[in-house]
GROMACS .gro file of C-alpha atoms in nm:
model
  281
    1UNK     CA    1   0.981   1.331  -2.397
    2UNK     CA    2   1.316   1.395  -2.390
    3UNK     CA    3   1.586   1.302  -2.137
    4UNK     CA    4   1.946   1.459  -2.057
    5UNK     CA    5   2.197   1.294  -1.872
    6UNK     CA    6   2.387   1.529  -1.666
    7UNK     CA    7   2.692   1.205  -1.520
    8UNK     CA    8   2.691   0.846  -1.577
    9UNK     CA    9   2.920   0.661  -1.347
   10UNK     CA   10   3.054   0.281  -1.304
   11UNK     CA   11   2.870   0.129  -1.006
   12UNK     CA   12   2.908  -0.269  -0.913
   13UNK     CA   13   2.877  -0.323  -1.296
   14UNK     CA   14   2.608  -0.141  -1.321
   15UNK     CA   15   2.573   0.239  -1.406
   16UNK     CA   16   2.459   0.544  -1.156
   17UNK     CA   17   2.330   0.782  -1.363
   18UNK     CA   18   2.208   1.149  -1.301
   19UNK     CA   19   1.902   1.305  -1.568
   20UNK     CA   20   1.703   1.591  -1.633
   21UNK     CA   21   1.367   1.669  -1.815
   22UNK     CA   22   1.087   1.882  -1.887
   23UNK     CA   23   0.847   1.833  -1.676
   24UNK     CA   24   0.510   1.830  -1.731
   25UNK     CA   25   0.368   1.777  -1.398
   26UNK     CA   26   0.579   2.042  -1.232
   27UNK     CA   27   0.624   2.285  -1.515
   28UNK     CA   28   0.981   2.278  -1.522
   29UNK     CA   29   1.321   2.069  -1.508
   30UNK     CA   30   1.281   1.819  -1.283
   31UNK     CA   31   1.623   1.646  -1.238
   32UNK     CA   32   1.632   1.250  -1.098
   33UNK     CA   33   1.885   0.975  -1.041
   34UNK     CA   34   1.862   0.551  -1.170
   35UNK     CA   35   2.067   0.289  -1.055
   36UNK     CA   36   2.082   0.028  -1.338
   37UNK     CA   37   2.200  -0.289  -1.233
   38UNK     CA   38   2.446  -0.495  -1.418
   39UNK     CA   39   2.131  -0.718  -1.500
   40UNK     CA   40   1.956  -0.445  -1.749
   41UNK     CA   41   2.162  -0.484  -2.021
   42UNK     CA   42   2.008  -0.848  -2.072
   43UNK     CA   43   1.689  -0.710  -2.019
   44UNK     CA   44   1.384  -0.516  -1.858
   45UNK     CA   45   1.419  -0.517  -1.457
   46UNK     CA   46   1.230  -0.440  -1.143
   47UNK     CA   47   1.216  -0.083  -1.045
   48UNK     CA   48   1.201   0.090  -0.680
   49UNK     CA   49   1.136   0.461  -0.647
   50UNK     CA   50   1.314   0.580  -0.307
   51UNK     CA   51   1.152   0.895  -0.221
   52UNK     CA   52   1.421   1.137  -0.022
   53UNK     CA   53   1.289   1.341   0.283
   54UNK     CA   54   1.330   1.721   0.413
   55UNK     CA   55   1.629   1.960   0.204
   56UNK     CA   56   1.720   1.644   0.002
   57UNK     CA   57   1.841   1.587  -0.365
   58UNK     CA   58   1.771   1.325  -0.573
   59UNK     CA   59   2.153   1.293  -0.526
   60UNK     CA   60   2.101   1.204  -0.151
   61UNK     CA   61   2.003   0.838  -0.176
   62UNK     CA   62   2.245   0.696  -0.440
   63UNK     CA   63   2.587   0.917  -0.276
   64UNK     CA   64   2.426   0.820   0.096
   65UNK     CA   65   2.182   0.505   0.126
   66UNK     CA   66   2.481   0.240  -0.021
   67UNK     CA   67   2.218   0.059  -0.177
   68UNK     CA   68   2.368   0.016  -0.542
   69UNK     CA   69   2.582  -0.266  -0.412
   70UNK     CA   70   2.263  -0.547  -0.304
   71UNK     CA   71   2.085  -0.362  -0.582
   72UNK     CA   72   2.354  -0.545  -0.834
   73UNK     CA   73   2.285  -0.852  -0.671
   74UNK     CA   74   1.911  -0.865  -0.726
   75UNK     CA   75   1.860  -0.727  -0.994
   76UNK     CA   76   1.666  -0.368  -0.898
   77UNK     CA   77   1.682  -0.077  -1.059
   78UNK     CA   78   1.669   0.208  -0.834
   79UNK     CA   79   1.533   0.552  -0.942
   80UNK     CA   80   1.521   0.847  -0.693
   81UNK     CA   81   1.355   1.177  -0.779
   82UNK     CA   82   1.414   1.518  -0.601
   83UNK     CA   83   1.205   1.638  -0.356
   84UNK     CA   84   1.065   1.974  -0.501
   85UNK     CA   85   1.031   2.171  -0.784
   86UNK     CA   86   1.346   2.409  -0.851
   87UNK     CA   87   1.357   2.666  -1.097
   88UNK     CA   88   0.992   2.811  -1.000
   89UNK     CA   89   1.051   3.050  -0.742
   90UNK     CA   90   0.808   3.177  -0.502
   91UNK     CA   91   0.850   3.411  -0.177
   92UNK     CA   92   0.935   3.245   0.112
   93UNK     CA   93   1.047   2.934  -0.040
   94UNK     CA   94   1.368   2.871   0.113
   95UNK     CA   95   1.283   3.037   0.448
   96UNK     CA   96   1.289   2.713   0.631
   97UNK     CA   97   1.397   2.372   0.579
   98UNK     CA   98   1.073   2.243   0.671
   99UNK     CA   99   0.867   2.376   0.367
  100UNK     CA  100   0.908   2.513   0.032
  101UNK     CA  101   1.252   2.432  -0.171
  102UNK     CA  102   1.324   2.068  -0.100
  103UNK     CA  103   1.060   1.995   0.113
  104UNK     CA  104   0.719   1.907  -0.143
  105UNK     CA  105   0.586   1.642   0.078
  106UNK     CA  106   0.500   1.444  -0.223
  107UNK     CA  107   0.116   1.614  -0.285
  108UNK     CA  108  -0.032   1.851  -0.544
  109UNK     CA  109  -0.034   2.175  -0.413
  110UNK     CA  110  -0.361   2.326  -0.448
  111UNK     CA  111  -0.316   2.705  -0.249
  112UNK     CA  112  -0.125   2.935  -0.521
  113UNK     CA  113   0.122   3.008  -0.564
  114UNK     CA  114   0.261   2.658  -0.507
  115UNK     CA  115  -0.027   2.508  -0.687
  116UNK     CA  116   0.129   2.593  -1.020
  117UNK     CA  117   0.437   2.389  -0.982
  118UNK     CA  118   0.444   2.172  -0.652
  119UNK     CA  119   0.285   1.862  -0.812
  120UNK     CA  120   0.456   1.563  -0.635
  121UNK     CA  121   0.230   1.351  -0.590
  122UNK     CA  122   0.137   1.355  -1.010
  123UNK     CA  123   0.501   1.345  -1.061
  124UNK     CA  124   0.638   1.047  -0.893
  125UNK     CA  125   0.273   0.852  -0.925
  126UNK     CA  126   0.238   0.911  -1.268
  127UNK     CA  127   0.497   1.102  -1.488
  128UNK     CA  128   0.847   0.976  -1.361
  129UNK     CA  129   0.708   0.584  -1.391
  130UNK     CA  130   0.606   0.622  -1.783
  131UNK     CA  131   0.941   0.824  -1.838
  132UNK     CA  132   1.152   0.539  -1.685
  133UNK     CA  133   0.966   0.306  -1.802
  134UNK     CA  134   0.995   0.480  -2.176
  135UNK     CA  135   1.372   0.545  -2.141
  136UNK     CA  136   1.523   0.291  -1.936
  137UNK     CA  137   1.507  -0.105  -1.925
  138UNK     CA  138   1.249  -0.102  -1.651
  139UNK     CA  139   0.939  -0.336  -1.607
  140UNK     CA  140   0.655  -0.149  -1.577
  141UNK     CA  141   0.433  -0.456  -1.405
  142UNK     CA  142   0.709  -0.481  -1.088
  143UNK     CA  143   0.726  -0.107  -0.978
  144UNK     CA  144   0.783  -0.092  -0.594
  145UNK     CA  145   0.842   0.247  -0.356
  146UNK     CA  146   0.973   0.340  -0.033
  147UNK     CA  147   1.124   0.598   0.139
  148UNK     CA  148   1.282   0.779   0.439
  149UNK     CA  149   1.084   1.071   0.682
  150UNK     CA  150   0.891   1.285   0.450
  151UNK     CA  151   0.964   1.078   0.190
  152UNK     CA  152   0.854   0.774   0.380
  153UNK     CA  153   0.508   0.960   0.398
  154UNK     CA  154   0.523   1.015   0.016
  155UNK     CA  155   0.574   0.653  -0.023
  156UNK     CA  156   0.325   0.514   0.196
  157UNK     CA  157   0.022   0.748   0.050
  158UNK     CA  158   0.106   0.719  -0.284
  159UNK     CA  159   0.181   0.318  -0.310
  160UNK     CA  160  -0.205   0.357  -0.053
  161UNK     CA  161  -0.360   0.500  -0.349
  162UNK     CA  162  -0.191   0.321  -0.623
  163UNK     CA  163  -0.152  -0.012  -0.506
  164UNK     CA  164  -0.206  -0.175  -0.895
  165UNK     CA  165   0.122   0.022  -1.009
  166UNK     CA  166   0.331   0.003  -0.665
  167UNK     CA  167   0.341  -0.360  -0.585
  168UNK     CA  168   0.583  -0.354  -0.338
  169UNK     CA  169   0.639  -0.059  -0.023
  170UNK     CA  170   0.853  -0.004   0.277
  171UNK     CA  171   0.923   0.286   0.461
  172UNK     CA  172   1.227   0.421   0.669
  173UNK     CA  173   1.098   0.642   1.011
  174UNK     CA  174   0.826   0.788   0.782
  175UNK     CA  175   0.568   1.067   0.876
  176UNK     CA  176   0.315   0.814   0.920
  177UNK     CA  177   0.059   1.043   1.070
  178UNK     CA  178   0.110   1.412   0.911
  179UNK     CA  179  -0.222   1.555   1.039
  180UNK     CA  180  -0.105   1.519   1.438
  181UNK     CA  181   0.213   1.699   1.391
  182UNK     CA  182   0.377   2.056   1.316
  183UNK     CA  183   0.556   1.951   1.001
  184UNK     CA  184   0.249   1.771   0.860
  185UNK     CA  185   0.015   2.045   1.023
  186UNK     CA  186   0.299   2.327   0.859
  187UNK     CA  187   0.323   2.199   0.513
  188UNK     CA  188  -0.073   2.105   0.434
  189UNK     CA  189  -0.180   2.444   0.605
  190UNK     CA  190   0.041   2.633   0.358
  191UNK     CA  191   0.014   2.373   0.032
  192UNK     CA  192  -0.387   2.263   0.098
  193UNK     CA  193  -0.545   2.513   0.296
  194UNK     CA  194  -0.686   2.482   0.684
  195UNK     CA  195  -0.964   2.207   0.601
  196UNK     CA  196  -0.846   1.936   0.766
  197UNK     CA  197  -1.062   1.702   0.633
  198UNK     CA  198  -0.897   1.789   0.250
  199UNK     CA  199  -0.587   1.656   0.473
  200UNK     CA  200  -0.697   1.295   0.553
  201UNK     CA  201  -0.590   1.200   0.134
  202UNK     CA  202  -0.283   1.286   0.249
  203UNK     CA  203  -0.234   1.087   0.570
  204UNK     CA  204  -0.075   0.750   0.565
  205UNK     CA  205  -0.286   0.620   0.909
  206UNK     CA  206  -0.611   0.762   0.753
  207UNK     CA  207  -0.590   0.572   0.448
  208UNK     CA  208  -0.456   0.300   0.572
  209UNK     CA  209  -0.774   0.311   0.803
  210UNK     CA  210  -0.992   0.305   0.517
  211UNK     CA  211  -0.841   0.022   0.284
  212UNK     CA  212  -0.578  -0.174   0.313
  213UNK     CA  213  -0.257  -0.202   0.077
  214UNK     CA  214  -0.312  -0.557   0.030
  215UNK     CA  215   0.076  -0.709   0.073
  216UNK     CA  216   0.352  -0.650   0.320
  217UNK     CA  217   0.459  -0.360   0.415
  218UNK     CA  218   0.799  -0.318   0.622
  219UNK     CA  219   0.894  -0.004   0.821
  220UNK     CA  220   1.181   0.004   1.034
  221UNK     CA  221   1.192   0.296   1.309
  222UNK     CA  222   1.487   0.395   1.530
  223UNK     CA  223   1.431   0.458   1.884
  224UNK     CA  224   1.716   0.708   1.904
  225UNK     CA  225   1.549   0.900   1.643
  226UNK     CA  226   1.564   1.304   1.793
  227UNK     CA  227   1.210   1.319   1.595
  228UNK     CA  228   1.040   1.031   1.684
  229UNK     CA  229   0.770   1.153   1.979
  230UNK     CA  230   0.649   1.465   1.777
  231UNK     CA  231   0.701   1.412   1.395
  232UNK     CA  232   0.684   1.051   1.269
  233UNK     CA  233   0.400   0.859   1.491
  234UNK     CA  234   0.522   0.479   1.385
  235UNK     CA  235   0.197   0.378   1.612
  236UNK     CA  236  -0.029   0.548   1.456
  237UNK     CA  237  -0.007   0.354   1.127
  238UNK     CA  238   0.028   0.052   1.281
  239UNK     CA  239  -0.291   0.089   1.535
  240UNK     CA  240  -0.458   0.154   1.159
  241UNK     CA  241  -0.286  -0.170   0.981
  242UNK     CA  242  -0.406  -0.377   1.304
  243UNK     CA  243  -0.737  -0.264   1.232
  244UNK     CA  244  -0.749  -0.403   0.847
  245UNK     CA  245  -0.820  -0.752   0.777
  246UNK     CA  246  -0.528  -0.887   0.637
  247UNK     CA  247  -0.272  -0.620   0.636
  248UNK     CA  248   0.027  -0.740   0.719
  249UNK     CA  249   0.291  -0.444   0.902
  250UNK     CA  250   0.647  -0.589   0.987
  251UNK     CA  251   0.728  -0.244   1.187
  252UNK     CA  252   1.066  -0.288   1.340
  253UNK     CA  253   1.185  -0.036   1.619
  254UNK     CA  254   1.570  -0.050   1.655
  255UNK     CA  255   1.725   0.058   1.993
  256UNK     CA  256   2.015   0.362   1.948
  257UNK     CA  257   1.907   0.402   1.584
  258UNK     CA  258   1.880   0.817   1.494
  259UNK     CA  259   1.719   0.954   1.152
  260UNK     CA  260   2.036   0.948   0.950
  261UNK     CA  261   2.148   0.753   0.660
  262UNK     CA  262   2.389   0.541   0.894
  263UNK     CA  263   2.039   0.417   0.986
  264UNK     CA  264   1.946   0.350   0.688
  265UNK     CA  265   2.242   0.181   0.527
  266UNK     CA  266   2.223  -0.044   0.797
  267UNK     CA  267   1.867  -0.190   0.739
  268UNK     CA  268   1.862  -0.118   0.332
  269UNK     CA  269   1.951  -0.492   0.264
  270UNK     CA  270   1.657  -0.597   0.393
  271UNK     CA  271   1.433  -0.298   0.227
  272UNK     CA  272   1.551  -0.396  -0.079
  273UNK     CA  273   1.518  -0.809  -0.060
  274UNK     CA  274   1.176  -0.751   0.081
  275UNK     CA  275   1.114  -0.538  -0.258
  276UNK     CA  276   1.292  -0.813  -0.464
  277UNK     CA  277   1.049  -1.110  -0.300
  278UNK     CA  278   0.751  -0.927  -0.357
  279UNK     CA  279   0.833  -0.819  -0.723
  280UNK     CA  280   0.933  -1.137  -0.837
  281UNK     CA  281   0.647  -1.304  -0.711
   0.00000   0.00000   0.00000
């Protein structure tokens, strides 16, 4: 499989670069962004997918997040995907923000016509870890994920499903309970169909209610957030993780914090230490 590189740049002694491939998951160019720290050129590293949310790039995290810096310092690659297919094109796919062209919501499709191309989930869970792991210095036993909003969501289900290749997780003001609101209830009506109960694979507090991840997982949520009382549902998840044996939930709720990626600079040291303890364990 090959790989292009559209821009490698100088970061902290490491390099920020920007790709392309064939995908075969999603039919098409899918285009993605690594951080490799200063670290990789002596050797195979950590890796943590950040999964971006709603109208995103996989430019968003690495230009935004300020992340490459602590990155350096421990030793964590960073590899961020974007959020959609692009070069499919389908009617109505860039009528709102909310659904369609940079809005995926990390599943597989499986309503045509999105079925042929929105494949997310199989993307990030499977194809994008072998091809990092088969063209960068990455260590394919110390994966971790996380994410912000939708992308939060997409972190939480897929690390819930794959915990033996996502060893580490964290979220930032995730969609932690899709099914109870309009974003979740907009985006797996049009991509799944109207049976709910095909929607519960896709919720973060219904799986979590079901098994548990098994390690930490930290989430921090800001109170100022403008989408806090009707999108994201923080307590949900953590009413589930309070009902698993063992599962540990360090949910942190931050008092004139909004959704942004001032937000998310703020807390990302501590995202990516927590990924850093847990992967070198």
């Amino acid at each position: 499989m090959t790989v292009e590189t559209i821009s490698e740049h100088r970061c902290y002694d490491g390099i920020q670069g920007y790709y392309r491939h064939a995908s075969e998951a999603c039919r098409g160019p899918m285009k993605f962004s690594v951080y490799r720290p200063p670290q990789a050129a002596r050797g195979r590293v950590p890796v943590l997918f950040y999964l971006a949310g709603l109208t995103c790039t996989e430019e968003t995290f690495p230009i935004k997040a300020g992340a490459q810096r602590v990155a350096a310092e421990l030793g964590l690659m960073l590899v961020s995907p974007d959020t959609s297919p692009r070069a499919a094109r389908y009617p109505g796919d860039s009528d709102s923000w909310d659904f369609g062209q940079g809005a995926g919501f990390y599943l597989d499709a499986t309503l045509p016509p999105w079925s042929e191309t929105y494949r997310m989930y199989s993307y990030v869970s499977k194809e994008l870890p072998s091809l990092v792991v088969a063209h960068f210095p990455a260590d394919s036993a110390r994966l971790g994920i996380f994410g912000h909003s939708m992308g939060g969501h997409g972190a939480l289900t897929i690390a819930l499903k794959n915990p033996d290749t996502f060893r580490s997780l964290s979220a930032f003001a995730p969609i932690a309970a899709p099914m109870r609101c309009p974003w979740g209830e907009k985006a797996f009506t049009l991509y799944l169909g109207s049976d709910r109960e095909a929607w519960r694979a896709h919720d973060a507090s219904e799986l979590m209610a079901k098994r548990a991840y098994g390690r930490p997982i930290l989430i921090d949520q800001g109170l100022a957030d403008q989408f806090l009382a009707q999108q994201l549902y923080p307590e949900a998840f953590e009413a589930a993780c309070a009902g698993q044996s063992g599962q540990l939930l360090t949910l942190r709720r931050h008092e004139g914090y909004d959704h942004g990626y001032f937000f998310i600079q703020t807390f990302i040291k501590d995202h990516l230490r927590h990924h850093a303890r847990l992967l070198s364990a």
